[in-house]
Short mmCIF file of C-alpha atoms in Angstrom, two decimals:
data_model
loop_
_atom_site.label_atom_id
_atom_site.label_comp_id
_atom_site.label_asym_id
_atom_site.label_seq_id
_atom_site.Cartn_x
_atom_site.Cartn_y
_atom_site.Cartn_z
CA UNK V 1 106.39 -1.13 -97.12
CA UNK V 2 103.68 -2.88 -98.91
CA UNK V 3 102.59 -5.66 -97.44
CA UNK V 4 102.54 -9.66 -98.49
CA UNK V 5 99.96 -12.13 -98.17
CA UNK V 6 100.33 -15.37 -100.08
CA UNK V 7 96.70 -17.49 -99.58
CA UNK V 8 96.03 -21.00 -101.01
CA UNK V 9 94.52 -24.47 -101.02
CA UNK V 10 96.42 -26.69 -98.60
CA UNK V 11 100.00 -25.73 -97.49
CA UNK V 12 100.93 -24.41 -100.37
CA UNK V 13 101.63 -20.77 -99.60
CA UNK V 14 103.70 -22.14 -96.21
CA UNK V 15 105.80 -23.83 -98.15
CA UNK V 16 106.19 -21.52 -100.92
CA UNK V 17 106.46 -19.05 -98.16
CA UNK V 18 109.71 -21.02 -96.27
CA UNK V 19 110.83 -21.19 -100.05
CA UNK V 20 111.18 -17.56 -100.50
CA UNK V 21 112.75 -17.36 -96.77
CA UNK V 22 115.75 -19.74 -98.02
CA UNK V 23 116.43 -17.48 -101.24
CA UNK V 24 115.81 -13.82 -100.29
CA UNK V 25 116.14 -13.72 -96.28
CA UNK V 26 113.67 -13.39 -93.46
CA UNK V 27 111.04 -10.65 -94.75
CA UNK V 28 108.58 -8.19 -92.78
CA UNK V 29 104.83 -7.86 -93.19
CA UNK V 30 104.17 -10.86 -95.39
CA UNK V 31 102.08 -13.78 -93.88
CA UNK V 32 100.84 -17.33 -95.27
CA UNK V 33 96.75 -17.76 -95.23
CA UNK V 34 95.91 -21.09 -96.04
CA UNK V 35 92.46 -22.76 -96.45
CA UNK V 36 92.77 -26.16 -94.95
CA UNK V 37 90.19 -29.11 -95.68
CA UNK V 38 88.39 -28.68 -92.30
CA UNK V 39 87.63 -24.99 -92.89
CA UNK V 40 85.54 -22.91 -95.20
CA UNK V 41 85.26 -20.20 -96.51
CA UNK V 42 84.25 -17.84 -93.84
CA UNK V 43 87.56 -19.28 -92.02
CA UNK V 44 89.59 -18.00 -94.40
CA UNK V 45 88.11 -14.59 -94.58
CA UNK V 46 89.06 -14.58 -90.71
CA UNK V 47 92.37 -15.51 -91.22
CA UNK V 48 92.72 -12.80 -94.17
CA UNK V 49 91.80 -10.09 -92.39
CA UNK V 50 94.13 -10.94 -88.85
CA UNK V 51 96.90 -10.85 -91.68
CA UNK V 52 96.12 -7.54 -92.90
CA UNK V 53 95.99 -6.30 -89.21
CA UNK V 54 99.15 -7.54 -88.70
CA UNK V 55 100.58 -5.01 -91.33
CA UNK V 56 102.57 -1.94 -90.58
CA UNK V 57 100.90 -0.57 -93.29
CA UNK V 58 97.43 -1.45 -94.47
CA UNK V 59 96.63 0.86 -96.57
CA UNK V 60 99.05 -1.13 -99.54
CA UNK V 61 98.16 -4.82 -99.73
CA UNK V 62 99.41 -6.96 -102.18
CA UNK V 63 97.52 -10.80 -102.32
CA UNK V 64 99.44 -13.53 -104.29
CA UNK V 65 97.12 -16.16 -104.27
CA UNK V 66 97.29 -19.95 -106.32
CA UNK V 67 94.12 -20.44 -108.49
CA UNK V 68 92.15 -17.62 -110.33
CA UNK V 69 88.30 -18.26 -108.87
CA UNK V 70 89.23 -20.50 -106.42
CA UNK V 71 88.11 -20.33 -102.59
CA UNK V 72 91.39 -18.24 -102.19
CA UNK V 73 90.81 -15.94 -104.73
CA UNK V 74 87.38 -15.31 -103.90
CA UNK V 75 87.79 -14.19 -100.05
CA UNK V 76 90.67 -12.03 -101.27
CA UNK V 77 88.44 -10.23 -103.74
CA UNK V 78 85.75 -9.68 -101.43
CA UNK V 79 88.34 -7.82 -99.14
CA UNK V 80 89.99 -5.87 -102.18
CA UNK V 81 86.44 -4.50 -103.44
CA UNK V 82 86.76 -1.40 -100.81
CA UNK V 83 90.28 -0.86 -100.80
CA UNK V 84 91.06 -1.44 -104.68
CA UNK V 85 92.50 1.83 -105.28
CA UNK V 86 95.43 0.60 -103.34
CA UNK V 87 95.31 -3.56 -103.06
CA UNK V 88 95.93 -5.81 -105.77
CA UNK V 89 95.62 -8.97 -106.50
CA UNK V 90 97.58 -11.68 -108.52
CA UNK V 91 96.88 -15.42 -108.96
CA UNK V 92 99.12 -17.95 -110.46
CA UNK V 93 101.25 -17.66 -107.69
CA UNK V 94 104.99 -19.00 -107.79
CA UNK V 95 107.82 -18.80 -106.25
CA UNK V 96 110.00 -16.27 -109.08
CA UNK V 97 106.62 -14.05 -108.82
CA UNK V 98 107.18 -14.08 -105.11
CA UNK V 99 110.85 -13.53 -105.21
CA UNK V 100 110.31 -10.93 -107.90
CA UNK V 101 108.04 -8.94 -105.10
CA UNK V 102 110.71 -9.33 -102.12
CA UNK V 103 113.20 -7.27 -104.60
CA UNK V 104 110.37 -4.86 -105.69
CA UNK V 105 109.82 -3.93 -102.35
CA UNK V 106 112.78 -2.16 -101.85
CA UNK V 107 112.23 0.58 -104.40
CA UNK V 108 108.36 0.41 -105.17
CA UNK V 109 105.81 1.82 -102.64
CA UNK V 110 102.27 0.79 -103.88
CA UNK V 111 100.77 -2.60 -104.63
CA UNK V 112 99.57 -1.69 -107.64
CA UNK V 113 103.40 -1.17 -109.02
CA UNK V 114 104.52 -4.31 -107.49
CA UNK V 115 101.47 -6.29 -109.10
CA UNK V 116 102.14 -4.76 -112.97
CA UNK V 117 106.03 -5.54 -112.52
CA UNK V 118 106.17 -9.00 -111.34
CA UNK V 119 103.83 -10.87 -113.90
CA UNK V 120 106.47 -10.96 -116.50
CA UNK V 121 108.34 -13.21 -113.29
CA UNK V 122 105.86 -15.00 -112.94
CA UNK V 123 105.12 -15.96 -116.80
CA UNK V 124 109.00 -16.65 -117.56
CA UNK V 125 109.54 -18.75 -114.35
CA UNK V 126 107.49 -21.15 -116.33
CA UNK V 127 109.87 -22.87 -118.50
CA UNK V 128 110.73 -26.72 -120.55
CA UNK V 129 112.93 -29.31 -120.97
CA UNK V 130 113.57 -30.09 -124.20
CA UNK V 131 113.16 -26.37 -125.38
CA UNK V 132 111.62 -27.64 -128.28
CA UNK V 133 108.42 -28.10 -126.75
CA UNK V 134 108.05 -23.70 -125.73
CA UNK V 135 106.34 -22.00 -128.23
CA UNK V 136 108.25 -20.03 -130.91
CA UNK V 137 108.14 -17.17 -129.04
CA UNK V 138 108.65 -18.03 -125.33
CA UNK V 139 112.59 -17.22 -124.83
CA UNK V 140 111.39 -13.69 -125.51
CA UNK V 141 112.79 -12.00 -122.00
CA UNK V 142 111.89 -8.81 -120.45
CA UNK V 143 114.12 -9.20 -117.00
CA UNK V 144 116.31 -6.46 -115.56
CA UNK V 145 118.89 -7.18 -117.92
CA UNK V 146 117.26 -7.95 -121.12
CA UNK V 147 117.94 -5.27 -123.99
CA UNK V 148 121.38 -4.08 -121.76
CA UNK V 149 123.76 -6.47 -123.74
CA UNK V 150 125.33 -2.91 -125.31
CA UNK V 151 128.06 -5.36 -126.81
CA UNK V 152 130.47 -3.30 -128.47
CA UNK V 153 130.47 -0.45 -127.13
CA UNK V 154 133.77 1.20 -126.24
CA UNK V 155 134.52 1.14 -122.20
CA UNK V 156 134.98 -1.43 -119.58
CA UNK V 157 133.57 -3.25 -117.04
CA UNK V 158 131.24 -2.02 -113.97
CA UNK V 159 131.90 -4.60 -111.64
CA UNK V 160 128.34 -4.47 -109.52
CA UNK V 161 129.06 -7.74 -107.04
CA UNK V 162 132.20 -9.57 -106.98
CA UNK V 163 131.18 -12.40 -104.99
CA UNK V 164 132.64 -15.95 -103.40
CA UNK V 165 130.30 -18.73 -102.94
CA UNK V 166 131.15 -22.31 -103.41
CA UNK V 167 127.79 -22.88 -104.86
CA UNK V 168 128.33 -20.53 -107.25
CA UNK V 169 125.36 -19.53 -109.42
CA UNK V 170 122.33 -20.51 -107.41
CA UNK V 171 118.81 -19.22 -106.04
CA UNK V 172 119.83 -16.83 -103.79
CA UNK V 173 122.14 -15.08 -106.29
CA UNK V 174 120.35 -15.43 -109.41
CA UNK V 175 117.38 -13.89 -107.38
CA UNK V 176 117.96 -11.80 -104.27
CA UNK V 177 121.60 -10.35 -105.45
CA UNK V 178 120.80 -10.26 -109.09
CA UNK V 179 117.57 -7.82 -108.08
CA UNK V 180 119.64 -5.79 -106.08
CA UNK V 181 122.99 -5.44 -108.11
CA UNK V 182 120.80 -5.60 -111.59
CA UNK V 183 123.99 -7.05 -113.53
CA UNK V 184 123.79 -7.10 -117.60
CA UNK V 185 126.24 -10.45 -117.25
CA UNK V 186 126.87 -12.87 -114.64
CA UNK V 187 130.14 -14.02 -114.69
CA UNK V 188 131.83 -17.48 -113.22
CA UNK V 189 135.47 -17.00 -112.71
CA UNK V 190 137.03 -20.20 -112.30
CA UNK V 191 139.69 -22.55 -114.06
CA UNK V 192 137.58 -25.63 -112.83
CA UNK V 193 134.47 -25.24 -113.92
CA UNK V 194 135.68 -23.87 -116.83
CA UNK V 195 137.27 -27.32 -117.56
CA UNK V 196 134.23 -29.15 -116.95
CA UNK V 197 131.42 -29.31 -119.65
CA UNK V 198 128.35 -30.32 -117.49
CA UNK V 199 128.82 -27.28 -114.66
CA UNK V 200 129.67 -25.20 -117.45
CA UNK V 201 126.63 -25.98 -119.34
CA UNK V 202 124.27 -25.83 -116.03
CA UNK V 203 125.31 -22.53 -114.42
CA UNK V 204 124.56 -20.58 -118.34
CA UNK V 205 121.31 -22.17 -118.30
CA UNK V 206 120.40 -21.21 -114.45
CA UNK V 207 120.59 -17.42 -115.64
CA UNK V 208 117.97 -15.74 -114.56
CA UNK V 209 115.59 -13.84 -117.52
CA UNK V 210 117.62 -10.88 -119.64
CA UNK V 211 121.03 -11.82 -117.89
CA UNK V 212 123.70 -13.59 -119.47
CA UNK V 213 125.92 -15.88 -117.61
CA UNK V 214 129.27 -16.92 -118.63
CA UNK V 215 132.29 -19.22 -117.51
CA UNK V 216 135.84 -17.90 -117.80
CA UNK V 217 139.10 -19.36 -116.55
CA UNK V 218 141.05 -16.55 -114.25
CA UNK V 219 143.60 -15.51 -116.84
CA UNK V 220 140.84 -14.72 -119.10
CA UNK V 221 138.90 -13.12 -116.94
CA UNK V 222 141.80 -10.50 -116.31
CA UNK V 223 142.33 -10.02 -119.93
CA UNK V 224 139.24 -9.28 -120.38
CA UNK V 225 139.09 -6.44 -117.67
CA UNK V 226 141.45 -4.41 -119.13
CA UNK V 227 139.39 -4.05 -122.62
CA UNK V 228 138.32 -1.16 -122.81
CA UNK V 229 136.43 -0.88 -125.87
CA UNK V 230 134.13 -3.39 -125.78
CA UNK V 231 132.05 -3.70 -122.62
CA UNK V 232 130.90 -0.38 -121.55
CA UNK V 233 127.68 -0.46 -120.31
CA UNK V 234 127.97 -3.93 -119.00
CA UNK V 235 127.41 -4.46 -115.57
CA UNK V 236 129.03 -7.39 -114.24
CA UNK V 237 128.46 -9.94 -111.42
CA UNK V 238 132.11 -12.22 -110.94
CA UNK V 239 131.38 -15.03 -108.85
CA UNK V 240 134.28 -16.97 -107.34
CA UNK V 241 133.92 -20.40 -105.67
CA UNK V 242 137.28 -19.26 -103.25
CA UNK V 243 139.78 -16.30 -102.16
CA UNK V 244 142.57 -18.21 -104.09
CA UNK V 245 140.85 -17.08 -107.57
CA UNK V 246 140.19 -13.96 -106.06
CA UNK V 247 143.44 -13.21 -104.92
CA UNK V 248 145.06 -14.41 -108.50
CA UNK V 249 142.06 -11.76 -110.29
CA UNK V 250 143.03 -9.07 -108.25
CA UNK V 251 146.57 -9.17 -108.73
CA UNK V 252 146.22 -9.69 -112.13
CA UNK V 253 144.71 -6.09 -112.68
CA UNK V 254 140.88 -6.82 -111.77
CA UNK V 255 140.14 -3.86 -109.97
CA UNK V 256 137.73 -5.29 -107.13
CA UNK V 257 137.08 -2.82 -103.98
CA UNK V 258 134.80 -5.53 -102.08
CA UNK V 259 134.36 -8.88 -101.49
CA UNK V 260 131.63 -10.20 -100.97
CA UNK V 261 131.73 -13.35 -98.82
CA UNK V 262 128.59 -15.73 -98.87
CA UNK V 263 129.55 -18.79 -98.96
CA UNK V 264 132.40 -21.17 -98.51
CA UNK V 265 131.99 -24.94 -98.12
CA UNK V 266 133.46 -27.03 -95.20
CA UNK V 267 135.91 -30.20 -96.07
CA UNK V 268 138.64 -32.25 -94.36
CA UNK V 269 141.17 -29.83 -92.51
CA UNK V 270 138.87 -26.61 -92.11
CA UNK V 271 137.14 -25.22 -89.48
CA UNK V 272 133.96 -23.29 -89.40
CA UNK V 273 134.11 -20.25 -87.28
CA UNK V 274 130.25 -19.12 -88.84
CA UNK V 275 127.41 -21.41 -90.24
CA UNK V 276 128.47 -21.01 -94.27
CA UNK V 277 132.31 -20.28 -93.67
CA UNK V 278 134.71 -22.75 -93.17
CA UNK V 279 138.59 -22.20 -93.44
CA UNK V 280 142.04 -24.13 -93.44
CA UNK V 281 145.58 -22.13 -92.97
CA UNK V 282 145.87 -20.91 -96.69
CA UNK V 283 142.16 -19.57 -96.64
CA UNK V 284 143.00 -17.41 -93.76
CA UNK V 285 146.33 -15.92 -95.05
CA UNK V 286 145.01 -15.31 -98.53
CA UNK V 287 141.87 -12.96 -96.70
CA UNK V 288 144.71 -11.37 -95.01
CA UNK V 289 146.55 -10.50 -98.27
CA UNK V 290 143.22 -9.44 -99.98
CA UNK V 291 143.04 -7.07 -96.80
CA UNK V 292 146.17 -5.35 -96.97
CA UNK V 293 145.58 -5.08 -100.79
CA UNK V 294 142.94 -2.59 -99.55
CA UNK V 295 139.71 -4.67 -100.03
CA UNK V 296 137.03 -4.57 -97.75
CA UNK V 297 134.62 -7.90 -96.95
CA UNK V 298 130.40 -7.47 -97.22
CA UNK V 299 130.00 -10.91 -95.39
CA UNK V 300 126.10 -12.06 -95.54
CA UNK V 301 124.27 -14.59 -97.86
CA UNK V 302 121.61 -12.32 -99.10
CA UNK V 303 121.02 -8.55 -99.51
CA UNK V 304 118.79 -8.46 -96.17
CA UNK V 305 121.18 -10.35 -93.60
CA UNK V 306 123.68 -8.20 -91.41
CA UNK V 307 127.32 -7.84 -92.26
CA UNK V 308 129.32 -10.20 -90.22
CA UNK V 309 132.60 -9.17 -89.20
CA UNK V 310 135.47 -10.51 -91.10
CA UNK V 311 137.93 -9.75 -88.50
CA UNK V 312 136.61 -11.67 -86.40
CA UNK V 313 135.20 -14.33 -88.40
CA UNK V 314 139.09 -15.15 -89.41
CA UNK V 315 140.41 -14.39 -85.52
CA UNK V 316 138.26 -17.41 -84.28
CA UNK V 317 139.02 -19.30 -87.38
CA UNK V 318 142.62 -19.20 -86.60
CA UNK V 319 142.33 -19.25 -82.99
CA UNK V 320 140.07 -22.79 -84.05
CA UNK V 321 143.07 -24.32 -86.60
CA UNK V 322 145.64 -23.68 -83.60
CA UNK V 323 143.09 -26.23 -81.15
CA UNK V 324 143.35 -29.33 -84.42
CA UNK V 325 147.41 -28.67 -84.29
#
């Protein structure tokens, strides 16, 4: 695996570091360097190189590093001189570049790869409000999805991730699962948000670059899975914010295999058997329908966390509900 080393002025690369952590998991071989106000250059260099040693591999090192010339930059390039047949380096670091890397890493092997593919990330993380102010050609995309939209064509869905999270469309699924699954749409399933203009309007903007994200009520969502002349070729990510809709999809025709479970917020009358999970009576016994409908449960966050066992996530829930009667 190649490995990571984010360097900059200040904290910066922790912090961007801890960011990445939140969004795409706990990752291996990829250290913070920063330069501090007390140190100098030499410092650094120190610090760069007990990094590198710290690598499974060091013969692929990838450097994301903040400023282009800067102190950073500099001690990096010094480094990469003997070894740039296989190291790379790019500045401008920001967090999309960084995420952009994580999901790189699982199919590309050199630096060099990694370092041409993420600087279209990196260039469309950078975005405005009003969009008036981006230059005529900025909302040109080249993401995973962009180009894909095959609208038309005769066929039907391929449902990559069907997923419930009460967030919904957020960082860790507009990142870490969208660069794993690689959906051509991303697609909210939900009668509520539906009704409601403003979430509506914010989860089709927070689409990451070449995907489109919609907003369908359940009923509409099941008509449209059984056209089949129109969306072949489309890869879709369904996100649900709870098993009720899920339940209601899937016996409405939606033919779902796996459920993933990421996230499901706690209120009055639930418990909360696991850290993101929380459950009341209904929750349980629709997750037991779902199961003897012949679904099966991927229960993590992110793409790098373990699968938790729904079994026995739901056996303490309910054994939990019985202690509030």
């Amino acid at each position: 695996m190649v490995g990571i080393i984010l360097a900059s002025h200040g904290e910066f690369a922790e912090g961007i570091l801890q960011s990445g952590k939140m969004i795409f998991g706990e990752q291996e071989n990829v250290k913070a360097v920063t330069l501090m106000p007390s140190e100098g250059p030499d410092d650094l260099r120190a610090k760069l190189k007990d990094a590198i040693a710290s690598f499974d591999n060091q013969d692929e090192v990838l450097f994301l590093v903040d400023l282009w010339g800067g102190t950073p930059f500099n001690q990096a390039n010094m480094l990469f001189e003997e070894h740039k047949d296989k190291w790379a380096i790019v500045a401008g670091m920001n967090l999309p570049m960084l995420i952009e890397a994580y999901g790189a890493r699982l199919s590309m092997e050199s630096a060099h790869e990694i370092a041409a593919y993420i600087l279209n990330a990196g260039k469309e993380g950078v975005k405005v409000k009003p969009e008036e102010l981006e230059p005529a050609d900025a909302g040109k995309t080249s993401g995973a999805g962009a180009g894909q939209s095959n609208a038309g064509t005769p066929g039907s869905f391929e449902y990559v991730l069907a997923r419930i999270d009460s967030r919904l469309l957020h960082g860790q699924v507009a990142t870490a699962w969208t660069k794993t699954v690689n959906p051509t749409r991303i697609i909210v399933v939900s009668d509520d948000v539906a009704r409601d203009k403003l979430r509506k309007n914010l989860i089709t903007q927070a689409s990451p670059p070449g995907v489109k994200a919609h907003v369908v009520p359940v009923d509409h969502m099941i008509k449209l899975a059984k056209d089949d002349q129109h969306f072949g070729g489309q890869r879709a990510m369904l996100l649900f914010e709870n098993p009720k809709d899920v339940l209601r999809a899937v016996e409405g025709g939606i033919p779902l295999k796996t459920i993933n479970v990421g996230s499901m917020a706690h209120s009055l009358g639930k418990v909360q058997p696991s850290k993101v999970l929380a459950f009341n009576q209904e929750d349980i016994d629709i997750f037991n329908k779902l199961k003897q409908a012949g679904l099966n449960f991927d229960v993590r966050k992110v793409p790098n966390d373990s699968k938790a066992n729904m079994d026995e996530i739901l056996k303490k829930a309910q054994e939990e509900l019985k202690k509030l009667k």
